[in-house]
Amino acid sequence: MSNNTLYKRNRHSYYNLNYHLVVVTKYRHPVLNDDIDKRLKEIVMNVFETKWDCKIIKVETNMDHIHILFEAQPQVQLSTLINNFKTVSSRLVRKEFPKYLQPYYWKPYFWSRSYYIGAVSDTTEEVVKAYIENQKE
């Protein structure tokens, strides 16, 4: 396993943990213009890579949501990371773009309370099931 470049390693584990995160603006307001898009991508890099030691694979926005594909270490608590990102980015975007957001947000909200997080792998569930079932052979 140590020669396989697919896996990362820390002191106690080998891992390959990639996640797809989607965060939606409150009420799906279409506020993610080019300026906010650029700033959000900077915030993503700062929060995920600098503060949480994750690796960003890809980030893209649409007018009312952001997709983040990232790699994390096993010790990263995903709910805490996501809430940290939402809090920091909401505070900074509302502070830096108040005139653009004012018609949409009069309360201190930017993101919806919900989000989507999914594990991403090149191995399907069927392959893993077959591997586990064949362990006795």
PDB file of C-alpha atoms in Angstrom:
ATOM      1  CA  MET A   1       0.000   0.000   0.000  1.00  0.00           C
ATOM      2  CA  SER A   2       2.860   2.402   0.692  1.00  0.00           C
ATOM      3  CA  ASN A   3       3.896   2.510  -2.985  1.00  0.00           C
ATOM      4  CA  ASN A   4       0.414   3.439  -4.216  1.00  0.00           C
ATOM      5  CA  THR A   5       0.191   7.161  -5.041  1.00  0.00           C
ATOM      6  CA  LEU A   6      -3.615   7.033  -4.915  1.00  0.00           C
ATOM      7  CA  TYR A   7      -3.481   7.067  -1.118  1.00  0.00           C
ATOM      8  CA  LYS A   8      -2.265   9.812   1.186  1.00  0.00           C
ATOM      9  CA  ARG A   9      -0.639   8.967   4.472  1.00  0.00           C
ATOM     10  CA  ASN A  10      -0.411  10.497   7.902  1.00  0.00           C
ATOM     11  CA  ARG A  11       1.007   9.078  11.129  1.00  0.00           C
ATOM     12  CA  HIS A  12      -1.677   6.444  11.642  1.00  0.00           C
ATOM     13  CA  SER A  13      -3.586   5.945   8.408  1.00  0.00           C
ATOM     14  CA  TYR A  14      -3.686   5.694   4.666  1.00  0.00           C
ATOM     15  CA  TYR A  15      -6.584   7.536   3.095  1.00  0.00           C
ATOM     16  CA  ASN A  16      -8.193   8.823  -0.073  1.00  0.00           C
ATOM     17  CA  LEU A  17     -11.007  11.138   1.073  1.00  0.00           C
ATOM     18  CA  ASN A  18     -12.452  13.433  -1.564  1.00  0.00           C
ATOM     19  CA  TYR A  19     -15.703  15.324  -1.050  1.00  0.00           C
ATOM     20  CA  HIS A  20     -18.145  17.313  -3.155  1.00  0.00           C
ATOM     21  CA  LEU A  21     -19.725  20.197  -1.243  1.00  0.00           C
ATOM     22  CA  VAL A  22     -22.603  22.328  -2.547  1.00  0.00           C
ATOM     23  CA  VAL A  23     -23.710  25.397  -0.598  1.00  0.00           C
ATOM     24  CA  VAL A  24     -26.749  27.400  -1.713  1.00  0.00           C
ATOM     25  CA  THR A  25     -27.496  31.068  -1.082  1.00  0.00           C
ATOM     26  CA  LYS A  26     -30.388  31.903   1.240  1.00  0.00           C
ATOM     27  CA  TYR A  27     -33.697  31.730  -0.665  1.00  0.00           C
ATOM     28  CA  ARG A  28     -31.574  30.854  -3.730  1.00  0.00           C
ATOM     29  CA  HIS A  29     -31.121  34.527  -4.511  1.00  0.00           C
ATOM     30  CA  PRO A  30     -28.935  34.868  -7.659  1.00  0.00           C
ATOM     31  CA  VAL A  31     -26.272  37.080  -6.063  1.00  0.00           C
ATOM     32  CA  LEU A  32     -23.010  35.367  -6.987  1.00  0.00           C
ATOM     33  CA  ASN A  33     -21.838  37.800  -9.655  1.00  0.00           C
ATOM     34  CA  ASP A  34     -18.274  37.890 -11.010  1.00  0.00           C
ATOM     35  CA  ASP A  35     -16.883  40.013  -8.151  1.00  0.00           C
ATOM     36  CA  ILE A  36     -18.428  37.857  -5.435  1.00  0.00           C
ATOM     37  CA  ASP A  37     -17.405  34.716  -7.335  1.00  0.00           C
ATOM     38  CA  LYS A  38     -13.770  35.818  -7.368  1.00  0.00           C
ATOM     39  CA  ARG A  39     -13.830  36.738  -3.675  1.00  0.00           C
ATOM     40  CA  LEU A  40     -15.561  33.485  -2.684  1.00  0.00           C
ATOM     41  CA  LYS A  41     -12.868  31.462  -4.426  1.00  0.00           C
ATOM     42  CA  GLU A  42     -10.216  33.336  -2.432  1.00  0.00           C
ATOM     43  CA  ILE A  43     -12.114  32.631   0.785  1.00  0.00           C
ATOM     44  CA  VAL A  44     -12.441  28.937  -0.131  1.00  0.00           C
ATOM     45  CA  MET A  45      -8.678  28.686  -0.610  1.00  0.00           C
ATOM     46  CA  ASN A  46      -7.997  30.465   2.662  1.00  0.00           C
ATOM     47  CA  VAL A  47     -10.443  28.492   4.792  1.00  0.00           C
ATOM     48  CA  PHE A  48      -9.999  25.025   3.284  1.00  0.00           C
ATOM     49  CA  GLU A  49      -6.297  25.006   2.494  1.00  0.00           C
ATOM     50  CA  THR A  50      -4.765  27.381   5.020  1.00  0.00           C
ATOM     51  CA  LYS A  51      -6.941  26.847   8.080  1.00  0.00           C
ATOM     52  CA  TRP A  52      -8.073  23.223   7.596  1.00  0.00           C
ATOM     53  CA  ASP A  53      -5.134  21.770   5.630  1.00  0.00           C
ATOM     54  CA  CYS A  54      -7.417  20.442   2.885  1.00  0.00           C
ATOM     55  CA  LYS A  55      -6.535  20.371  -0.806  1.00  0.00           C
ATOM     56  CA  ILE A  56      -8.896  22.156  -3.183  1.00  0.00           C
ATOM     57  CA  ILE A  57      -9.350  20.190  -6.409  1.00  0.00           C
ATOM     58  CA  LYS A  58     -11.969  22.381  -8.099  1.00  0.00           C
ATOM     59  CA  VAL A  59     -14.258  25.299  -7.192  1.00  0.00           C
ATOM     60  CA  GLU A  60     -16.999  26.824  -9.317  1.00  0.00           C
ATOM     61  CA  THR A  61     -20.047  28.963  -8.697  1.00  0.00           C
ATOM     62  CA  ASN A  62     -23.381  29.518 -10.323  1.00  0.00           C
ATOM     63  CA  MET A  63     -25.568  32.530  -9.572  1.00  0.00           C
ATOM     64  CA  ASP A  64     -27.086  30.915  -6.461  1.00  0.00           C
ATOM     65  CA  HIS A  65     -24.685  28.191  -5.308  1.00  0.00           C
ATOM     66  CA  ILE A  66     -21.056  27.091  -5.074  1.00  0.00           C
ATOM     67  CA  HIS A  67     -19.496  23.671  -5.765  1.00  0.00           C
ATOM     68  CA  ILE A  68     -16.294  22.745  -3.949  1.00  0.00           C
ATOM     69  CA  LEU A  69     -14.396  19.525  -4.675  1.00  0.00           C
ATOM     70  CA  PHE A  70     -11.752  18.962  -2.019  1.00  0.00           C
ATOM     71  CA  GLU A  71      -9.561  16.387  -0.324  1.00  0.00           C
ATOM     72  CA  ALA A  72      -9.467  16.178   3.472  1.00  0.00           C
ATOM     73  CA  GLN A  73      -7.542  14.256   6.085  1.00  0.00           C
ATOM     74  CA  PRO A  74      -9.405  11.698   8.235  1.00  0.00           C
ATOM     75  CA  GLN A  75      -9.294  13.886  11.345  1.00  0.00           C
ATOM     76  CA  VAL A  76     -11.211  16.756   9.679  1.00  0.00           C
ATOM     77  CA  GLN A  77     -14.716  17.047  11.108  1.00  0.00           C
ATOM     78  CA  LEU A  78     -16.707  17.911   7.998  1.00  0.00           C
ATOM     79  CA  SER A  79     -19.655  19.623   9.702  1.00  0.00           C
ATOM     80  CA  THR A  80     -17.295  21.947  11.593  1.00  0.00           C
ATOM     81  CA  LEU A  81     -15.306  22.738   8.438  1.00  0.00           C
ATOM     82  CA  ILE A  82     -18.476  23.514   6.470  1.00  0.00           C
ATOM     83  CA  ASN A  83     -19.958  25.681   9.204  1.00  0.00           C
ATOM     84  CA  ASN A  84     -16.647  27.525   9.511  1.00  0.00           C
ATOM     85  CA  PHE A  85     -16.586  28.172   5.763  1.00  0.00           C
ATOM     86  CA  LYS A  86     -20.205  29.344   5.708  1.00  0.00           C
ATOM     87  CA  THR A  87     -19.693  31.672   8.691  1.00  0.00           C
ATOM     88  CA  VAL A  88     -16.459  33.224   7.434  1.00  0.00           C
ATOM     89  CA  SER A  89     -17.585  33.617   3.837  1.00  0.00           C
ATOM     90  CA  SER A  90     -20.991  35.015   4.822  1.00  0.00           C
ATOM     91  CA  ARG A  91     -19.439  37.604   7.116  1.00  0.00           C
ATOM     92  CA  LEU A  92     -16.832  38.704   4.574  1.00  0.00           C
ATOM     93  CA  VAL A  93     -19.114  38.794   1.534  1.00  0.00           C
ATOM     94  CA  ARG A  94     -21.826  40.747   3.375  1.00  0.00           C
ATOM     95  CA  LYS A  95     -19.197  43.178   4.650  1.00  0.00           C
ATOM     96  CA  GLU A  96     -17.430  43.673   1.305  1.00  0.00           C
ATOM     97  CA  PHE A  97     -20.490  43.763  -1.014  1.00  0.00           C
ATOM     98  CA  PRO A  98     -23.271  45.429   1.006  1.00  0.00           C
ATOM     99  CA  LYS A  99     -24.751  47.511  -1.822  1.00  0.00           C
ATOM    100  CA  TYR A 100     -25.153  44.554  -4.134  1.00  0.00           C
ATOM    101  CA  LEU A 101     -26.657  42.310  -1.448  1.00  0.00           C
ATOM    102  CA  GLN A 102     -28.928  44.868   0.212  1.00  0.00           C
ATOM    103  CA  PRO A 103     -31.990  44.283  -2.035  1.00  0.00           C
ATOM    104  CA  TYR A 104     -31.822  40.551  -1.206  1.00  0.00           C
ATOM    105  CA  TYR A 105     -30.623  40.334   2.383  1.00  0.00           C
ATOM    106  CA  TRP A 106     -31.679  42.707   5.109  1.00  0.00           C
ATOM    107  CA  LYS A 107     -30.964  40.170   7.870  1.00  0.00           C
ATOM    108  CA  PRO A 108     -27.480  38.805   8.574  1.00  0.00           C
ATOM    109  CA  TYR A 109     -27.839  35.744   6.346  1.00  0.00           C
ATOM    110  CA  PHE A 110     -26.110  34.794   3.153  1.00  0.00           C
ATOM    111  CA  TRP A 111     -26.136  30.985   2.886  1.00  0.00           C
ATOM    112  CA  SER A 112     -29.018  28.594   3.320  1.00  0.00           C
ATOM    113  CA  ARG A 113     -28.869  26.533   6.512  1.00  0.00           C
ATOM    114  CA  SER A 114     -28.646  23.324   4.482  1.00  0.00           C
ATOM    115  CA  TYR A 115     -25.863  21.994   2.264  1.00  0.00           C
ATOM    116  CA  TYR A 116     -24.937  18.880   0.299  1.00  0.00           C
ATOM    117  CA  ILE A 117     -21.806  16.868   1.032  1.00  0.00           C
ATOM    118  CA  GLY A 118     -20.936  13.649  -0.774  1.00  0.00           C
ATOM    119  CA  ALA A 119     -17.923  11.390  -0.877  1.00  0.00           C
ATOM    120  CA  VAL A 120     -16.269  11.134  -4.283  1.00  0.00           C
ATOM    121  CA  SER A 121     -14.423   8.012  -5.362  1.00  0.00           C
ATOM    122  CA  ASP A 122     -13.378   6.209  -8.483  1.00  0.00           C
ATOM    123  CA  THR A 123     -14.477   2.988  -6.764  1.00  0.00           C
ATOM    124  CA  THR A 124     -18.162   2.154  -6.897  1.00  0.00           C
ATOM    125  CA  GLU A 125     -20.194   0.672  -4.069  1.00  0.00           C
ATOM    126  CA  GLU A 126     -20.524  -2.606  -6.007  1.00  0.00           C
ATOM    127  CA  VAL A 127     -16.740  -2.963  -6.316  1.00  0.00           C
ATOM    128  CA  VAL A 128     -16.285  -2.444  -2.568  1.00  0.00           C
ATOM    129  CA  LYS A 129     -19.084  -4.924  -1.746  1.00  0.00           C
ATOM    130  CA  ALA A 130     -17.521  -7.550  -4.009  1.00  0.00           C
ATOM    131  CA  TYR A 131     -14.101  -6.960  -2.455  1.00  0.00           C
ATOM    132  CA  ILE A 132     -15.499  -7.407   1.087  1.00  0.00           C
ATOM    133  CA  GLU A 133     -17.539 -10.483   0.132  1.00  0.00           C
ATOM    134  CA  ASN A 134     -14.463 -12.158  -1.370  1.00  0.00           C
ATOM    135  CA  GLN A 135     -12.220 -11.709   1.697  1.00  0.00           C
ATOM    136  CA  LYS A 136     -12.603 -15.353   2.811  1.00  0.00           C
ATOM    137  CA  GLU A 137     -11.460 -16.735  -0.546  1.00  0.00           C
TER     138      GLU A 137
END
